[in-house]
Amino acid sequence: MMMKKSIICAFLILVGLQPSLAQQRNEIKVPDLDGYKTLKCDFHMHTVFSDGLVWPTVRVDEAYREGLDAIALTEHIEYQPHKKDINADHNRSYEICKKKASDMGILLVKGSEITRPMAPGHSNAIFLQDSNPLDTKDYKDAYKAAKEQKAFIFWNHPGWDRQQPDSTKWWPEHTELYNNGCINGIEVANGDVYSPEALKWCIEKKLTMLGTSDIHEPIQTDYDFAKGEHRTMTFVFAKERSLDGIREALDNRRTLVWYADMVIGQEELMKPFFEKCIDIKEINRDEKGVTLSIMNNSDLIFKLHKTEHNPSLVYFRDYTLKPHTKHTIKILFNDGIKGGDMNFEITNLITYPEKGLNYTIKL
Ligand SMILES: [Zn+2]
Ligand SMILES: [Zn+2]
């Protein structure tokens, strides 16, 4: 009898010590770029330490299961509706997570959300040392405190209709922050909202593009993983998988945003990224035409649409390259031509508002 009890106890202790080993990590399959690792990051989320509905360590488990490399918990500095039950300083949710994140190999970036009326609205300051000095009366002092800590600051959900009911405007307050180096990036996508204005501003003003979940509930409340959905996130092209690596990449604007079935970002990054996702092989050629095989090795979908081309080269008008699928495509030569440029726009790889990546396959 005694023997049995002690075996059960030992078993319970072992189970109790390693509760997270049973979680399955679903790696996101997207390629690295030459010289850079593609880190999957979400720098905007909440827990019960502001207006979220989960304990901080749950965010680490979620990130692990979804194959993320890095997260930031960005509790609202100015809005803490659970304060009666959870009364702690602004650093606490980060501190609670720190060990678990490190044990599970998730990079944890320290951040906070400066939560003000428009203008300037909401911003996340990440790579902070101490969140408490951001708790100030005047918003300018909060940005100043973040800047003094060399934080990376990005404007959140600029098109949020509760703060910009008619149109998404850039206010004089943003010009002042921008001139003081207090806007380093903008959320081009936040949760299920994409902002073409933010994309335009990031290109014009040389700011970093970010995609975030801004998750408040448990993640599965907002995303149906069984249907293949994924949280809105940022692909960060870092020289190394580390906090320093992420910071260097953000400072140098090496990001793409993954939002629903779209990838959004600068053409200079999008083009090599797309090329790494696919593998094109010529499998047959004669006087009548060419047969290509196009393998999509990524988790992403690509929607190709034919653009202006030599009409003697006959190919599809619209074509979808599905994830992890090999596609065989026949291109016909008319009027005695021997080859040519197959031009198309990839309509879900967005490089400017309403504009997809232009791509040419030379035949
Ligand atoms: Zn919130
Ligand atoms: Zn916000």
PDB file of C-alpha atoms in Angstrom, residues 285-289 310-314 332-340:
ATOM      1  CA  ARG A 285       9.739  22.742 -74.168  1.00  0.00           C
ATOM      2  CA  ASP A 286       8.971  22.427 -77.876  1.00  0.00           C
ATOM      3  CA  GLU A 287       7.913  24.757 -80.696  1.00  0.00           C
ATOM      4  CA  LYS A 288       4.358  24.822 -79.341  1.00  0.00           C
ATOM      5  CA  GLY A 289       5.242  26.043 -75.862  1.00  0.00           C
ATOM      6  CA  ASN A 310       3.051  39.811 -75.687  1.00  0.00           C
ATOM      7  CA  PRO A 311      -0.326  38.345 -76.793  1.00  0.00           C
ATOM      8  CA  SER A 312       1.466  35.598 -78.726  1.00  0.00           C
ATOM      9  CA  LEU A 313       2.444  34.146 -75.366  1.00  0.00           C
ATOM     10  CA  VAL A 314      -0.686  32.446 -74.088  1.00  0.00           C
ATOM     11  CA  LEU A 332       1.620  28.273 -75.453  1.00  0.00           C
ATOM     12  CA  PHE A 333       3.673  29.975 -78.192  1.00  0.00           C
ATOM     13  CA  ASN A 334       1.681  31.481 -81.074  1.00  0.00           C
ATOM     14  CA  ASP A 335       2.866  33.234 -84.240  1.00  0.00           C
ATOM     15  CA  GLY A 336       6.206  31.430 -84.275  1.00  0.00           C
ATOM     16  CA  ILE A 337       7.621  32.992 -81.074  1.00  0.00           C
ATOM     17  CA  LYS A 338      10.180  30.986 -79.103  1.00  0.00           C
ATOM     18  CA  GLY A 339       9.729  32.518 -75.681  1.00  0.00           C
ATOM     19  CA  GLY A 340       8.965  35.772 -73.908  1.00  0.00           C
TER      20      GLY A 340
END
